[in-house]
PDB file of C-alpha atoms in Angstrom:
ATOM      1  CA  UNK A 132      -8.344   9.502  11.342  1.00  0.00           C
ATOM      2  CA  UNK A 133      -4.911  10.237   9.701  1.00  0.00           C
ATOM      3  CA  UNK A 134      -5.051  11.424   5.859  1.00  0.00           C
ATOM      4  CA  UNK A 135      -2.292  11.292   3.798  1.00  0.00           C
ATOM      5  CA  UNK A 136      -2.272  13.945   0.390  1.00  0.00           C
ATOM      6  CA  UNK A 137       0.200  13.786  -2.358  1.00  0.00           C
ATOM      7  CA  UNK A 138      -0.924  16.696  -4.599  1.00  0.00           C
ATOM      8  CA  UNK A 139       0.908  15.697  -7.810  1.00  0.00           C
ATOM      9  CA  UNK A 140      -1.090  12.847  -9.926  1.00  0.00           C
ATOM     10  CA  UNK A 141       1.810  13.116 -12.405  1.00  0.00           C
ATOM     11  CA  UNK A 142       5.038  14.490 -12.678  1.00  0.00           C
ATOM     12  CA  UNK A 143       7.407  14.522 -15.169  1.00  0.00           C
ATOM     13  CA  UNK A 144      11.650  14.896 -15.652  1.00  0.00           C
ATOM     14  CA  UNK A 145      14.752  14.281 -17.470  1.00  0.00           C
ATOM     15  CA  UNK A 146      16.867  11.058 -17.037  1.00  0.00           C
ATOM     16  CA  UNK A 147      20.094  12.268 -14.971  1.00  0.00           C
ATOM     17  CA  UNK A 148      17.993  15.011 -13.261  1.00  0.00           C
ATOM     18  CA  UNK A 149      16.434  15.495  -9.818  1.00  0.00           C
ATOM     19  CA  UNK A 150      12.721  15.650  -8.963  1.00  0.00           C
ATOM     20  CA  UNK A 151      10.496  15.732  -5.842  1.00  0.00           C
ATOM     21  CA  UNK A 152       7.860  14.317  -4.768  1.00  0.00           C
ATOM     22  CA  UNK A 153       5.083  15.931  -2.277  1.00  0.00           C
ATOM     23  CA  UNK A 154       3.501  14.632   0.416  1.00  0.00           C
ATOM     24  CA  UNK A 155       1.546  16.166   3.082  1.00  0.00           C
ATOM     25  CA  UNK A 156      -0.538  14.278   6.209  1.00  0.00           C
ATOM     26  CA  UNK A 157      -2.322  14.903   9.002  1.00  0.00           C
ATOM     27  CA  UNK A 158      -2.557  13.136  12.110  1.00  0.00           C
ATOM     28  CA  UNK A 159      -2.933  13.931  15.654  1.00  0.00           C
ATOM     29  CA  UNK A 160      -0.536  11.737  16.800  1.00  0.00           C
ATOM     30  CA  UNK A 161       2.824  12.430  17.535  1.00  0.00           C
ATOM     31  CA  UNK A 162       5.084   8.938  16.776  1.00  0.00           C
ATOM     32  CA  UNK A 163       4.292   7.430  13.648  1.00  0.00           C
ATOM     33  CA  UNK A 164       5.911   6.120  10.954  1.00  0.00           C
ATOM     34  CA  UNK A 165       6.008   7.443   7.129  1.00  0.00           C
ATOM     35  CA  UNK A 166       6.793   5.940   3.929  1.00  0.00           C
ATOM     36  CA  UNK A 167       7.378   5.721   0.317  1.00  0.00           C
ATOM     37  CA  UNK A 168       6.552   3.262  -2.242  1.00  0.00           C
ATOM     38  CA  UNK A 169       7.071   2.885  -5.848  1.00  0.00           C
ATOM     39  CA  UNK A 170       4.754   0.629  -8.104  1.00  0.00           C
ATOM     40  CA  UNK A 171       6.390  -0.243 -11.429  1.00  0.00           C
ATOM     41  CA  UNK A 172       3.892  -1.442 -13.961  1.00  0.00           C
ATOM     42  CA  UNK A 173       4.405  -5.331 -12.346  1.00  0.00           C
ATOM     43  CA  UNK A 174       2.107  -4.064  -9.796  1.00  0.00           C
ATOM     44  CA  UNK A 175       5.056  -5.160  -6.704  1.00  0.00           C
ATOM     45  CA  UNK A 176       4.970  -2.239  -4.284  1.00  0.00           C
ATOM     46  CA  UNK A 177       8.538  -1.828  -3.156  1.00  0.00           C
ATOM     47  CA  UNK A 178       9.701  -0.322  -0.502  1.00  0.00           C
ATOM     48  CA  UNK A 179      11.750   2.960  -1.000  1.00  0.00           C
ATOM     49  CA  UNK A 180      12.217   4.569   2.034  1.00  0.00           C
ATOM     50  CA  UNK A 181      11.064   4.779   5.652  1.00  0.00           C
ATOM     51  CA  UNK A 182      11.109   7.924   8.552  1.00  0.00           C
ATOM     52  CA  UNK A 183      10.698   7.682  11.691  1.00  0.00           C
ATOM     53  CA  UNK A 184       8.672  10.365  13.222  1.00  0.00           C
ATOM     54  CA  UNK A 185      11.054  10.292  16.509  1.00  0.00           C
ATOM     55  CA  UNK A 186      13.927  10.618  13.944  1.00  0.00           C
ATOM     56  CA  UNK A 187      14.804  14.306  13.616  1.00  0.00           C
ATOM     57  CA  UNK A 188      17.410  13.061  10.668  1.00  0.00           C
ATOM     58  CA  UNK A 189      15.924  12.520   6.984  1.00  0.00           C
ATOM     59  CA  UNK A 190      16.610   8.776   5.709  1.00  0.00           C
ATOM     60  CA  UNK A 191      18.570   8.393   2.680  1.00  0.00           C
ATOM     61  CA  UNK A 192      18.202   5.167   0.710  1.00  0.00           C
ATOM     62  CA  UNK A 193      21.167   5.668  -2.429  1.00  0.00           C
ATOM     63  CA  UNK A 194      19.829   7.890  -4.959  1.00  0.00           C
ATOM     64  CA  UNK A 195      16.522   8.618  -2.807  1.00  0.00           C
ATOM     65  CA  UNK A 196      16.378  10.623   0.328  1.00  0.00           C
ATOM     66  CA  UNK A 197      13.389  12.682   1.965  1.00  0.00           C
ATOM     67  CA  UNK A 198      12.579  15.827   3.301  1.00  0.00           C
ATOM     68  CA  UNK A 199      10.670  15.389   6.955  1.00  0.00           C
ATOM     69  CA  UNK A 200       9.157  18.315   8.113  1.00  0.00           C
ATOM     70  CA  UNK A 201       7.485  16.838  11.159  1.00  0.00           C
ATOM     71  CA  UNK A 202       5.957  20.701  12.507  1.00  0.00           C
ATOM     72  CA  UNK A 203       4.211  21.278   8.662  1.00  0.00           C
ATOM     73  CA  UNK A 204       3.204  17.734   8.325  1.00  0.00           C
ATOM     74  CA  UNK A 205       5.396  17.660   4.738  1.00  0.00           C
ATOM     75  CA  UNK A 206       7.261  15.009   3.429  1.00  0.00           C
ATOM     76  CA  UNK A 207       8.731  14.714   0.342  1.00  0.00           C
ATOM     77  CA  UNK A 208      10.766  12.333  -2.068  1.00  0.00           C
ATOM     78  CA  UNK A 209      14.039  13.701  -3.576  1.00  0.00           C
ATOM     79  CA  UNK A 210      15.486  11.454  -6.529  1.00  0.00           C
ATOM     80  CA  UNK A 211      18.495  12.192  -7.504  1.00  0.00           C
ATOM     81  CA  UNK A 212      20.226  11.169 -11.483  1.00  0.00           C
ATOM     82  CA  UNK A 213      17.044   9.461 -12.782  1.00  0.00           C
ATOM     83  CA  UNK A 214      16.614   6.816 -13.827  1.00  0.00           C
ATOM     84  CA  UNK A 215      14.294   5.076 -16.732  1.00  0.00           C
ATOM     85  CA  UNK A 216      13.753   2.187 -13.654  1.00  0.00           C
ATOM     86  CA  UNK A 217      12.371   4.966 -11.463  1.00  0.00           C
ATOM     87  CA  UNK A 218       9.444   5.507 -13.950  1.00  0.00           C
ATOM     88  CA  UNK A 219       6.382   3.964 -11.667  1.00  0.00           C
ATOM     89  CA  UNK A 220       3.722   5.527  -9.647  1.00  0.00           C
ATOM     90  CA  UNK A 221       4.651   6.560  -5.930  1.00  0.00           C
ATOM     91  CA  UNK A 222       2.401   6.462  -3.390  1.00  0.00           C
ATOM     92  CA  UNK A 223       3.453   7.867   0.197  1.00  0.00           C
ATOM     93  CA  UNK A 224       1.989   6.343   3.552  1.00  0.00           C
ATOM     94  CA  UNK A 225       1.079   7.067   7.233  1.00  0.00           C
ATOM     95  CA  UNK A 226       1.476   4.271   9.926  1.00  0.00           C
ATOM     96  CA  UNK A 227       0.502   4.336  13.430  1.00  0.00           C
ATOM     97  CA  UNK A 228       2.570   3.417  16.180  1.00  0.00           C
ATOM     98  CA  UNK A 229      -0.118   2.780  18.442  1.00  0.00           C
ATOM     99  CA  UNK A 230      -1.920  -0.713  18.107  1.00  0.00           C
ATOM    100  CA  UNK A 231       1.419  -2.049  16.672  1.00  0.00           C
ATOM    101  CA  UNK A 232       0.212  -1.290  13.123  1.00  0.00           C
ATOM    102  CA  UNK A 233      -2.005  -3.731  13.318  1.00  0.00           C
ATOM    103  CA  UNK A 234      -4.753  -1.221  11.073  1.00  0.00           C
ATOM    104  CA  UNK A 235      -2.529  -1.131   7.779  1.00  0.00           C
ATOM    105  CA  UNK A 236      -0.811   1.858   5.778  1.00  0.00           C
ATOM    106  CA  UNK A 237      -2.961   4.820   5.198  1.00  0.00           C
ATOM    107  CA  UNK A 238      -2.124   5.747   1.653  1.00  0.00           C
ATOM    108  CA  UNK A 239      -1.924   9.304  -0.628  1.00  0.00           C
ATOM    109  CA  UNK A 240      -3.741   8.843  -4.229  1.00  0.00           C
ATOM    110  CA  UNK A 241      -0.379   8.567  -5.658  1.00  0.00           C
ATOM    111  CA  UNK A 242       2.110  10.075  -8.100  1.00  0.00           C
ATOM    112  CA  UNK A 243       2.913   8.908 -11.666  1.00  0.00           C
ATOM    113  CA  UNK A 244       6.137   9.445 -12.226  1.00  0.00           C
ATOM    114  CA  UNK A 245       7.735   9.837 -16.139  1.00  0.00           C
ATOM    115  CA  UNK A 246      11.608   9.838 -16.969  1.00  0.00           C
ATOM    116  CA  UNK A 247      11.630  11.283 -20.276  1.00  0.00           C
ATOM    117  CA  UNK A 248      15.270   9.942 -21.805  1.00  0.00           C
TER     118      UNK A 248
ATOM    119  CA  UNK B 178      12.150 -13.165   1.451  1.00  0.00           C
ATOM    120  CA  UNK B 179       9.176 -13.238   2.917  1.00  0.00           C
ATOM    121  CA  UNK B 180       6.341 -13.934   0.203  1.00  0.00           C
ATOM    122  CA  UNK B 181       2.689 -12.750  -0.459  1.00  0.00           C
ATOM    123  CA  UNK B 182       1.059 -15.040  -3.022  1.00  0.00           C
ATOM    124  CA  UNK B 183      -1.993 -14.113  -4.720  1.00  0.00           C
ATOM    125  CA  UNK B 184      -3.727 -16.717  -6.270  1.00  0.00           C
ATOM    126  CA  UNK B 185      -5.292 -15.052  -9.679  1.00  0.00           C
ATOM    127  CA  UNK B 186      -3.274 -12.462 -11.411  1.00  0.00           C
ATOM    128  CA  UNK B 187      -6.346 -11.397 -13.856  1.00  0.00           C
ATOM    129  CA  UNK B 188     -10.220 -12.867 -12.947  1.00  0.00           C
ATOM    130  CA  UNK B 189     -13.458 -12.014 -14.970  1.00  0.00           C
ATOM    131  CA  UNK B 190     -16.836 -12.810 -12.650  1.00  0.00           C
ATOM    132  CA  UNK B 191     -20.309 -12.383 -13.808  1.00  0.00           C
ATOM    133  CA  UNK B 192     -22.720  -9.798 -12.081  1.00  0.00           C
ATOM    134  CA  UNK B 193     -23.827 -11.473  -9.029  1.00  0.00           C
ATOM    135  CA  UNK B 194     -21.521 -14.552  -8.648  1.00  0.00           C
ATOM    136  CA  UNK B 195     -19.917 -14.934  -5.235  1.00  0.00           C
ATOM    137  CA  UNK B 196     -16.082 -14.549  -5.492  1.00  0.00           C
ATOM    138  CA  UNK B 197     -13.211 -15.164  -3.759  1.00  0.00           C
ATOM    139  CA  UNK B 198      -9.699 -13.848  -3.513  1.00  0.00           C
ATOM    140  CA  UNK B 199      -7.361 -15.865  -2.024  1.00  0.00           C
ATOM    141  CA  UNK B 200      -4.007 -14.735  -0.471  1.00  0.00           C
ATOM    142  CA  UNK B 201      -1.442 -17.182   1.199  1.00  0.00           C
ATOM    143  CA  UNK B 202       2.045 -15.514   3.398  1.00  0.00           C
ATOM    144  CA  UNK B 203       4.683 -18.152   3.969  1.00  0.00           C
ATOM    145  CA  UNK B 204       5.991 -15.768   7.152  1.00  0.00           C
ATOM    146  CA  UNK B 205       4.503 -15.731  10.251  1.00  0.00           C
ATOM    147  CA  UNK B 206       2.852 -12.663  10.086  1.00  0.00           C
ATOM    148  CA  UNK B 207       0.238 -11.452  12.069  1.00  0.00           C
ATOM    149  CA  UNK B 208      -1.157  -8.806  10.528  1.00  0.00           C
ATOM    150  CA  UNK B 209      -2.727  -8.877   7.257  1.00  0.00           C
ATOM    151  CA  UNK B 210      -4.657  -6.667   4.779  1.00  0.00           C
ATOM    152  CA  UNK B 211      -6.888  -6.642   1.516  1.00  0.00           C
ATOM    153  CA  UNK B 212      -6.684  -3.514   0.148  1.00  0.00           C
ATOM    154  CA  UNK B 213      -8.704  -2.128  -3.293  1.00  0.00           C
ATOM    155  CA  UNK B 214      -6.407   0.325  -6.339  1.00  0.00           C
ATOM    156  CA  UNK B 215      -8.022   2.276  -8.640  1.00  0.00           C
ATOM    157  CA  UNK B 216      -6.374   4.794 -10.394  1.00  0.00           C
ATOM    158  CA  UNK B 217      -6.846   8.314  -8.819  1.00  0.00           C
ATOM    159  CA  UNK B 218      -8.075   7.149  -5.795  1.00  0.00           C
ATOM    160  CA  UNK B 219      -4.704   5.297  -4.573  1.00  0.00           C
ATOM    161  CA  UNK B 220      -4.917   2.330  -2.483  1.00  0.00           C
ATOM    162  CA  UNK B 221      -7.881   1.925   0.236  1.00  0.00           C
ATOM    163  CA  UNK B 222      -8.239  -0.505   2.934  1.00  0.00           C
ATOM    164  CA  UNK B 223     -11.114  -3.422   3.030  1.00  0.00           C
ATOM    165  CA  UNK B 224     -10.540  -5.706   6.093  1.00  0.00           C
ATOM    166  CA  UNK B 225      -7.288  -6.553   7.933  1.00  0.00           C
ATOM    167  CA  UNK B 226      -6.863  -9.241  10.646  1.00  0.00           C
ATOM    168  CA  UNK B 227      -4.042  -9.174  13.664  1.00  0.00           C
ATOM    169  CA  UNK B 228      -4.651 -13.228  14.357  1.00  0.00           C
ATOM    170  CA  UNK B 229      -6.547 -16.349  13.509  1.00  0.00           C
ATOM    171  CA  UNK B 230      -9.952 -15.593  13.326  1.00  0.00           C
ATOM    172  CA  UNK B 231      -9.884 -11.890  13.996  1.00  0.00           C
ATOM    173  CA  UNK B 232     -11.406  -9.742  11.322  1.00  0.00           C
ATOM    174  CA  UNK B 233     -12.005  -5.461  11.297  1.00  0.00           C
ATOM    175  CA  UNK B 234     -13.375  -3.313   8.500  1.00  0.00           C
ATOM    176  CA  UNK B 235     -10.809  -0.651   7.425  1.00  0.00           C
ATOM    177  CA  UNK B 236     -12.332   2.438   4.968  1.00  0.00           C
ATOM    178  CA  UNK B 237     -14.608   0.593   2.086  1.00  0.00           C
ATOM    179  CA  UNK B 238     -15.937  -2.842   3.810  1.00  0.00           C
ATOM    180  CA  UNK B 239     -19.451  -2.669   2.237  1.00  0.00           C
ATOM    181  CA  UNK B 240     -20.063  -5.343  -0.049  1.00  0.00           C
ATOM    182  CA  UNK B 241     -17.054  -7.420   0.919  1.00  0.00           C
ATOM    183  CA  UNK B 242     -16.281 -10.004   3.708  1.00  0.00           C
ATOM    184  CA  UNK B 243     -13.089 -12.191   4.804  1.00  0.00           C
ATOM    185  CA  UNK B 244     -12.223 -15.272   6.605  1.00  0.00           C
ATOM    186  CA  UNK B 245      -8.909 -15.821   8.632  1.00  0.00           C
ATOM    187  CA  UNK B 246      -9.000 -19.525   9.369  1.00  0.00           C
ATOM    188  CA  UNK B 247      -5.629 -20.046   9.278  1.00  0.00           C
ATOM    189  CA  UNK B 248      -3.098 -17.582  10.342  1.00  0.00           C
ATOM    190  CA  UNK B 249      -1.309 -17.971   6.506  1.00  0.00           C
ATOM    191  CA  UNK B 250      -3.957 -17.584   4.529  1.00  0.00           C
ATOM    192  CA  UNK B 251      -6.556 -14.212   4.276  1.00  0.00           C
ATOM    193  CA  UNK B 252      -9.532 -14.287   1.857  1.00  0.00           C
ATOM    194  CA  UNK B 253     -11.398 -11.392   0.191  1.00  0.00           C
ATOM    195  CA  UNK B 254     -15.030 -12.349  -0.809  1.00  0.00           C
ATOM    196  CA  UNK B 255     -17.394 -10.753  -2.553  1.00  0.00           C
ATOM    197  CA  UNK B 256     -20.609 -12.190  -2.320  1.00  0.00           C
ATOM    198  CA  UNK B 257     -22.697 -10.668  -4.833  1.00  0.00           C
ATOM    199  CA  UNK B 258     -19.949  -9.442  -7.071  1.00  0.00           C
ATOM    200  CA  UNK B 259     -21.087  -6.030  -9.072  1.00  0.00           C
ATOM    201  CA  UNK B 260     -19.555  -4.164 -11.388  1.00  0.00           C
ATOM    202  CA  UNK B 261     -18.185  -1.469  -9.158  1.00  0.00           C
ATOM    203  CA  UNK B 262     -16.245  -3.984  -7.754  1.00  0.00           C
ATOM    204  CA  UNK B 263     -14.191  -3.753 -10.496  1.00  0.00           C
ATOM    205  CA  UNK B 264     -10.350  -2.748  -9.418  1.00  0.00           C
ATOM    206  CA  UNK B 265      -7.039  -3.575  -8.360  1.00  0.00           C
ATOM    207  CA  UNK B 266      -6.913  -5.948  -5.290  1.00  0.00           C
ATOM    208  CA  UNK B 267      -3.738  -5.952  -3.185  1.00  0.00           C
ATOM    209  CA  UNK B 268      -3.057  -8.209  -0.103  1.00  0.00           C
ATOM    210  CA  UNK B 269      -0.203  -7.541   2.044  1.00  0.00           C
ATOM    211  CA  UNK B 270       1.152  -9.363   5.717  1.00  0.00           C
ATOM    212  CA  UNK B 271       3.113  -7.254   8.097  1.00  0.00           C
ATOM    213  CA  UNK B 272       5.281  -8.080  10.929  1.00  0.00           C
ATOM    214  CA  UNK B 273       6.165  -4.146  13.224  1.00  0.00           C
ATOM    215  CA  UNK B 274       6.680  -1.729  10.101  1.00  0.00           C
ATOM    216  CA  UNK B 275       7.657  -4.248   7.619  1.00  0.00           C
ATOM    217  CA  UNK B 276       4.799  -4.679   5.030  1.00  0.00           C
ATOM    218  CA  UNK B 277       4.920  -7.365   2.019  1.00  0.00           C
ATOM    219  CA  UNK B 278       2.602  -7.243  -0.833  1.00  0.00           C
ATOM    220  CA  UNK B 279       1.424  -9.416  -3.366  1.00  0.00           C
ATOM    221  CA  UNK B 280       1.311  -8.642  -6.922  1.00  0.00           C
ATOM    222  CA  UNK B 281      -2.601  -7.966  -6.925  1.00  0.00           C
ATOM    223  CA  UNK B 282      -5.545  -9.301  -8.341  1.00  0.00           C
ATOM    224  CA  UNK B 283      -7.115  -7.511 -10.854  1.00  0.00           C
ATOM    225  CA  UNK B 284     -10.693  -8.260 -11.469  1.00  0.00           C
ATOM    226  CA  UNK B 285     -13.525  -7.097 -13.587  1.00  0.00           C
ATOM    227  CA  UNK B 286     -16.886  -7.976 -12.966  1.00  0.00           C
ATOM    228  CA  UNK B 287     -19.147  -8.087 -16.303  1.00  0.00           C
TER     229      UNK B 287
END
């Protein structure tokens, strides 16, 4: 069974500064798909950004980009100038590529995230 | 935009009463999924269903139970609803590697 670990409950940083997010998984599997999501206090999750585990190249989304370290398992959330809107709780998740996904997201315990102003 | 409608944003249940949460997806998805929030713990999976019908227990199934009669609609139940049942529920359809939640259900059993 895959296990995703985000080691930060809460982190904390300046509007118009950078901060990132860990995440860590394991899985014996070698395709696979990873992803972050951000839950604003309206309880939507929303789709931030998505890797490929085939994809050598990190995805950038705007102001959000990741670091994919496929070899130590890692990968973490860079945000770039933020925002007040970015304060929400970020959860990172594992997908299978086998069985079409049909068995859900595999989640980490999530990171609150504070933009002091 | 594909849409995952919850029915109850907030529900209070008694100790014991059988409950049900009801989640509708106006795509034709597949694959759907009831998964349980609380805080520190992140989200963890119930039940999911690939079809009409077809039901699996994910992580925490104990003390819950679904029904997939039509390929729109997924339901949570609880049939003897107790108070550690008392959390965040999120549904969510997928189609591939595109997932859409609903806004959850949060319910507290007294």
């Amino acid at each position: 069974a895959q296990t995703v670990t985000q080691s930060q409950p809460e982190m904390s940083v300046q509007e118009a500064e950078t901060v990132t997010l860990s995440c860590t998984y394991d899985t014996s599997e070698s395709d696979y798909y990873l992803f972050w999501y951000k839950q604003p206090p309206s309880r939507q999750m929303i789709l931030v950004i998505r890797q490929e585990a085939y994809k050598q190249q990190n995805a950038t989304e705007n102001r959000f980009s990741v670091n994919f370290q496929k070899a130590a398992k890692s990968f973490s959330l860079k945000i770039s100038d933020s925002q007040l809107g970015d304060a929400a709780m970020y959860f990172c998740a594992y997908r299978s590529v086998a069985g079409g996904g049909a068995d859900g997201l595999t989640f980490g315990k999530g990171t609150h995230l504070i933009i002091q102003p | 935009d594909v849409k995952v409608t919850q029915s109850s944003r907030y529900l209070v249940k008694r100790t014991g009463e059988k409950v049900f949460l009801e989640c509708v997806q106006d795509m034709d998805h597949e694959n759907m999924f009831w998964y349980r929030q609380d805080p520190g713990l992140g989200l963890r999976l119930i039940y999911f269903s690939y079809d009409v019908k077809m039901k699996e227990k994910g992580d925490i199934p104990e003390g819950y139970s679904v029904s997939r009669e039509k390929k729109e609609r997924f339901s949570l139940i609880l049939e003897s609803a107790s108070t550690n049942q008392t959390s965040m529920y999120l549904c969510a359809s997928a189609i591939n590697y595109g997932y859409t939640f609903g806004s959850g259900t949060r319910l507290t059993v007294v």
